[in-house]
PDB file of N, CA and C in Angstrom:
ATOM      1  N   UNK Q   9       2.385  -5.402  18.414  1.00  0.00           N
ATOM      2  CA  UNK Q   9       2.791  -6.565  17.635  1.00  0.00           C
ATOM      3  C   UNK Q   9       4.288  -6.487  17.409  1.00  0.00           C
ATOM      4  N   UNK Q  10       4.985  -7.502  17.745  1.00  0.00           N
ATOM      5  CA  UNK Q  10       6.425  -7.561  17.521  1.00  0.00           C
ATOM      6  C   UNK Q  10       6.701  -8.325  16.229  1.00  0.00           C
ATOM      7  N   UNK Q  11       7.853  -8.071  15.651  1.00  0.00           N
ATOM      8  CA  UNK Q  11       8.212  -8.813  14.445  1.00  0.00           C
ATOM      9  C   UNK Q  11       8.068  -7.979  13.192  1.00  0.00           C
ATOM     10  N   UNK Q  12       7.789  -8.657  12.102  1.00  0.00           N
ATOM     11  CA  UNK Q  12       7.714  -8.020  10.796  1.00  0.00           C
ATOM     12  C   UNK Q  12       6.452  -7.174  10.655  1.00  0.00           C
ATOM     13  N   UNK Q  13       6.579  -6.006   9.998  1.00  0.00           N
ATOM     14  CA  UNK Q  13       5.376  -5.213   9.737  1.00  0.00           C
ATOM     15  C   UNK Q  13       4.524  -5.855   8.645  1.00  0.00           C
ATOM     16  N   UNK Q  14       3.270  -5.478   8.602  1.00  0.00           N
ATOM     17  CA  UNK Q  14       2.372  -5.932   7.533  1.00  0.00           C
ATOM     18  C   UNK Q  14       2.726  -5.122   6.292  1.00  0.00           C
ATOM     19  N   UNK Q  15       3.043  -5.789   5.198  1.00  0.00           N
ATOM     20  CA  UNK Q  15       3.425  -5.111   3.948  1.00  0.00           C
ATOM     21  C   UNK Q  15       2.179  -4.979   3.068  1.00  0.00           C
ATOM     22  N   UNK Q  16       1.948  -3.757   2.576  1.00  0.00           N
ATOM     23  CA  UNK Q  16       0.714  -3.450   1.864  1.00  0.00           C
ATOM     24  C   UNK Q  16       1.019  -2.814   0.507  1.00  0.00           C
ATOM     25  N   UNK Q  17       0.273  -3.203  -0.517  1.00  0.00           N
ATOM     26  CA  UNK Q  17       0.263  -2.506  -1.803  1.00  0.00           C
ATOM     27  C   UNK Q  17      -1.106  -1.839  -1.928  1.00  0.00           C
ATOM     28  N   UNK Q  18      -1.108  -0.546  -2.186  1.00  0.00           N
ATOM     29  CA  UNK Q  18      -2.351   0.219  -2.328  1.00  0.00           C
ATOM     30  C   UNK Q  18      -2.746   0.227  -3.793  1.00  0.00           C
ATOM     31  N   UNK Q  19      -3.995  -0.119  -4.091  1.00  0.00           N
ATOM     32  CA  UNK Q  19      -4.477  -0.125  -5.480  1.00  0.00           C
ATOM     33  C   UNK Q  19      -5.778   0.665  -5.571  1.00  0.00           C
ATOM     34  N   UNK Q  20      -5.747   1.715  -6.375  1.00  0.00           N
ATOM     35  CA  UNK Q  20      -6.954   2.505  -6.670  1.00  0.00           C
ATOM     36  C   UNK Q  20      -6.652   3.343  -7.898  1.00  0.00           C
ATOM     37  N   UNK Q  21      -7.658   3.608  -8.702  1.00  0.00           N
ATOM     38  CA  UNK Q  21      -7.428   4.353  -9.928  1.00  0.00           C
ATOM     39  C   UNK Q  21      -7.358   5.870  -9.706  1.00  0.00           C
ATOM     40  N   UNK Q  22      -7.679   6.322  -8.501  1.00  0.00           N
ATOM     41  CA  UNK Q  22      -7.615   7.755  -8.195  1.00  0.00           C
ATOM     42  C   UNK Q  22      -6.369   8.067  -7.351  1.00  0.00           C
ATOM     43  N   UNK Q  23      -5.454   8.861  -7.888  1.00  0.00           N
ATOM     44  CA  UNK Q  23      -4.224   9.196  -7.135  1.00  0.00           C
ATOM     45  C   UNK Q  23      -4.511   9.841  -5.785  1.00  0.00           C
ATOM     46  N   UNK Q  24      -5.529  10.680  -5.707  1.00  0.00           N
ATOM     47  CA  UNK Q  24      -5.847  11.355  -4.450  1.00  0.00           C
ATOM     48  C   UNK Q  24      -6.290  10.337  -3.389  1.00  0.00           C
ATOM     49  N   UNK Q  25      -7.051   9.351  -3.794  1.00  0.00           N
ATOM     50  CA  UNK Q  25      -7.487   8.307  -2.863  1.00  0.00           C
ATOM     51  C   UNK Q  25      -6.285   7.493  -2.404  1.00  0.00           C
ATOM     52  N   UNK Q  26      -5.399   7.124  -3.331  1.00  0.00           N
ATOM     53  CA  UNK Q  26      -4.193   6.387  -2.947  1.00  0.00           C
ATOM     54  C   UNK Q  26      -3.370   7.173  -1.928  1.00  0.00           C
ATOM     55  N   UNK Q  27      -3.242   8.481  -2.160  1.00  0.00           N
ATOM     56  CA  UNK Q  27      -2.483   9.320  -1.237  1.00  0.00           C
ATOM     57  C   UNK Q  27      -3.123   9.342   0.149  1.00  0.00           C
ATOM     58  N   UNK Q  28      -4.440   9.428   0.188  1.00  0.00           N
ATOM     59  CA  UNK Q  28      -5.136   9.431   1.472  1.00  0.00           C
ATOM     60  C   UNK Q  28      -4.977   8.107   2.212  1.00  0.00           C
ATOM     61  N   UNK Q  29      -5.106   7.025   1.489  1.00  0.00           N
ATOM     62  CA  UNK Q  29      -4.937   5.709   2.112  1.00  0.00           C
ATOM     63  C   UNK Q  29      -3.509   5.551   2.624  1.00  0.00           C
ATOM     64  N   UNK Q  30      -2.534   6.014   1.820  1.00  0.00           N
ATOM     65  CA  UNK Q  30      -1.134   5.933   2.241  1.00  0.00           C
ATOM     66  C   UNK Q  30      -0.923   6.719   3.543  1.00  0.00           C
ATOM     67  N   UNK Q  31      -1.488   7.921   3.625  1.00  0.00           N
ATOM     68  CA  UNK Q  31      -1.341   8.727   4.855  1.00  0.00           C
ATOM     69  C   UNK Q  31      -1.904   8.001   6.069  1.00  0.00           C
ATOM     70  N   UNK Q  32      -3.065   7.397   5.902  1.00  0.00           N
ATOM     71  CA  UNK Q  32      -3.689   6.675   7.001  1.00  0.00           C
ATOM     72  C   UNK Q  32      -2.834   5.479   7.417  1.00  0.00           C
ATOM     73  N   UNK Q  33      -2.400   4.692   6.438  1.00  0.00           N
ATOM     74  CA  UNK Q  33      -1.625   3.497   6.748  1.00  0.00           C
ATOM     75  C   UNK Q  33      -0.251   3.841   7.316  1.00  0.00           C
ATOM     76  N   UNK Q  34       0.360   4.921   6.825  1.00  0.00           N
ATOM     77  CA  UNK Q  34       1.686   5.307   7.328  1.00  0.00           C
ATOM     78  C   UNK Q  34       1.636   5.750   8.785  1.00  0.00           C
ATOM     79  N   UNK Q  35       0.465   6.062   9.308  1.00  0.00           N
ATOM     80  CA  UNK Q  35       0.354   6.461  10.713  1.00  0.00           C
ATOM     81  C   UNK Q  35       0.424   5.252  11.658  1.00  0.00           C
ATOM     82  N   UNK Q  36       0.351   4.055  11.108  1.00  0.00           N
ATOM     83  CA  UNK Q  36       0.422   2.828  11.916  1.00  0.00           C
ATOM     84  C   UNK Q  36       1.808   2.215  11.766  1.00  0.00           C
ATOM     85  N   UNK Q  37       2.592   2.148  12.844  1.00  0.00           N
ATOM     86  CA  UNK Q  37       3.956   1.616  12.739  1.00  0.00           C
ATOM     87  C   UNK Q  37       4.003   0.122  12.405  1.00  0.00           C
ATOM     88  N   UNK Q  38       2.888  -0.568  12.503  1.00  0.00           N
ATOM     89  CA  UNK Q  38       2.859  -1.999  12.194  1.00  0.00           C
ATOM     90  C   UNK Q  38       2.575  -2.277  10.730  1.00  0.00           C
ATOM     91  N   UNK Q  39       2.359  -1.223   9.932  1.00  0.00           N
ATOM     92  CA  UNK Q  39       2.059  -1.362   8.506  1.00  0.00           C
ATOM     93  C   UNK Q  39       3.125  -0.669   7.685  1.00  0.00           C
ATOM     94  N   UNK Q  40       3.599  -1.342   6.650  1.00  0.00           N
ATOM     95  CA  UNK Q  40       4.584  -0.767   5.728  1.00  0.00           C
ATOM     96  C   UNK Q  40       3.995  -0.761   4.322  1.00  0.00           C
ATOM     97  N   UNK Q  41       3.793   0.420   3.757  1.00  0.00           N
ATOM     98  CA  UNK Q  41       3.295   0.526   2.376  1.00  0.00           C
ATOM     99  C   UNK Q  41       4.497   0.309   1.463  1.00  0.00           C
ATOM    100  N   UNK Q  42       4.428  -0.749   0.645  1.00  0.00           N
ATOM    101  CA  UNK Q  42       5.554  -1.096  -0.215  1.00  0.00           C
ATOM    102  C   UNK Q  42       5.322  -0.756  -1.672  1.00  0.00           C
ATOM    103  N   UNK Q  43       4.124  -0.288  -2.002  1.00  0.00           N
ATOM    104  CA  UNK Q  43       3.864   0.088  -3.384  1.00  0.00           C
ATOM    105  C   UNK Q  43       2.480   0.621  -3.592  1.00  0.00           C
ATOM    106  N   UNK Q  44       2.307   1.226  -4.772  1.00  0.00           N
ATOM    107  CA  UNK Q  44       1.008   1.739  -5.191  1.00  0.00           C
ATOM    108  C   UNK Q  44       0.757   1.331  -6.618  1.00  0.00           C
ATOM    109  N   UNK Q  45      -0.506   1.192  -6.978  1.00  0.00           N
ATOM    110  CA  UNK Q  45      -0.869   0.823  -8.338  1.00  0.00           C
ATOM    111  C   UNK Q  45      -2.197   1.473  -8.703  1.00  0.00           C
ATOM    112  N   UNK Q  46      -2.325   1.790 -10.002  1.00  0.00           N
ATOM    113  CA  UNK Q  46      -3.536   2.447 -10.493  1.00  0.00           C
ATOM    114  C   UNK Q  46      -4.579   1.452 -10.976  1.00  0.00           C
ATOM    115  N   UNK Q  47      -4.197   0.159 -11.094  1.00  0.00           N
ATOM    116  CA  UNK Q  47      -5.170  -0.839 -11.516  1.00  0.00           C
ATOM    117  C   UNK Q  47      -4.755  -2.210 -10.960  1.00  0.00           C
ATOM    118  N   UNK Q  48      -5.631  -3.176 -11.141  1.00  0.00           N
ATOM    119  CA  UNK Q  48      -5.402  -4.506 -10.583  1.00  0.00           C
ATOM    120  C   UNK Q  48      -4.170  -5.205 -11.124  1.00  0.00           C
ATOM    121  N   UNK Q  49      -3.955  -5.083 -12.427  1.00  0.00           N
ATOM    122  CA  UNK Q  49      -2.791  -5.735 -13.039  1.00  0.00           C
ATOM    123  C   UNK Q  49      -1.492  -5.178 -12.449  1.00  0.00           C
ATOM    124  N   UNK Q  50      -1.414  -3.863 -12.332  1.00  0.00           N
ATOM    125  CA  UNK Q  50      -0.221  -3.247 -11.757  1.00  0.00           C
ATOM    126  C   UNK Q  50      -0.067  -3.612 -10.278  1.00  0.00           C
ATOM    127  N   UNK Q  51      -1.174  -3.785  -9.580  1.00  0.00           N
ATOM    128  CA  UNK Q  51      -1.115  -4.170  -8.166  1.00  0.00           C
ATOM    129  C   UNK Q  51      -0.531  -5.568  -8.009  1.00  0.00           C
ATOM    130  N   UNK Q  52      -0.946  -6.477  -8.865  1.00  0.00           N
ATOM    131  CA  UNK Q  52      -0.407  -7.840  -8.814  1.00  0.00           C
ATOM    132  C   UNK Q  52       1.088  -7.824  -9.103  1.00  0.00           C
ATOM    133  N   UNK Q  53       1.493  -7.058 -10.099  1.00  0.00           N
ATOM    134  CA  UNK Q  53       2.931  -6.944 -10.420  1.00  0.00           C
ATOM    135  C   UNK Q  53       3.703  -6.348  -9.250  1.00  0.00           C
ATOM    136  N   UNK Q  54       3.153  -5.319  -8.603  1.00  0.00           N
ATOM    137  CA  UNK Q  54       3.829  -4.708  -7.456  1.00  0.00           C
ATOM    138  C   UNK Q  54       3.919  -5.675  -6.291  1.00  0.00           C
ATOM    139  N   UNK Q  55       2.894  -6.466  -6.082  1.00  0.00           N
ATOM    140  CA  UNK Q  55       2.906  -7.428  -4.980  1.00  0.00           C
ATOM    141  C   UNK Q  55       3.934  -8.532  -5.207  1.00  0.00           C
ATOM    142  N   UNK Q  56       4.164  -8.869  -6.448  1.00  0.00           N
ATOM    143  CA  UNK Q  56       5.153  -9.908  -6.751  1.00  0.00           C
ATOM    144  C   UNK Q  56       6.587  -9.425  -6.597  1.00  0.00           C
ATOM    145  N   UNK Q  57       6.779  -8.120  -6.687  1.00  0.00           N
ATOM    146  CA  UNK Q  57       8.149  -7.552  -6.614  1.00  0.00           C
ATOM    147  C   UNK Q  57       8.690  -7.529  -5.196  1.00  0.00           C
TER     148      UNK Q  57
END
């Protein structure tokens, strides 16, 4: 895929799960993790930033 990467915010209440998801997503050059959040409210705020 050419062009802009897919921008992702990871949301989960378990830090270990977030870290695992980040590792998996970071292995794909077409995905850019732009933030993490421990709950839904923080995820929405991170997505708006």
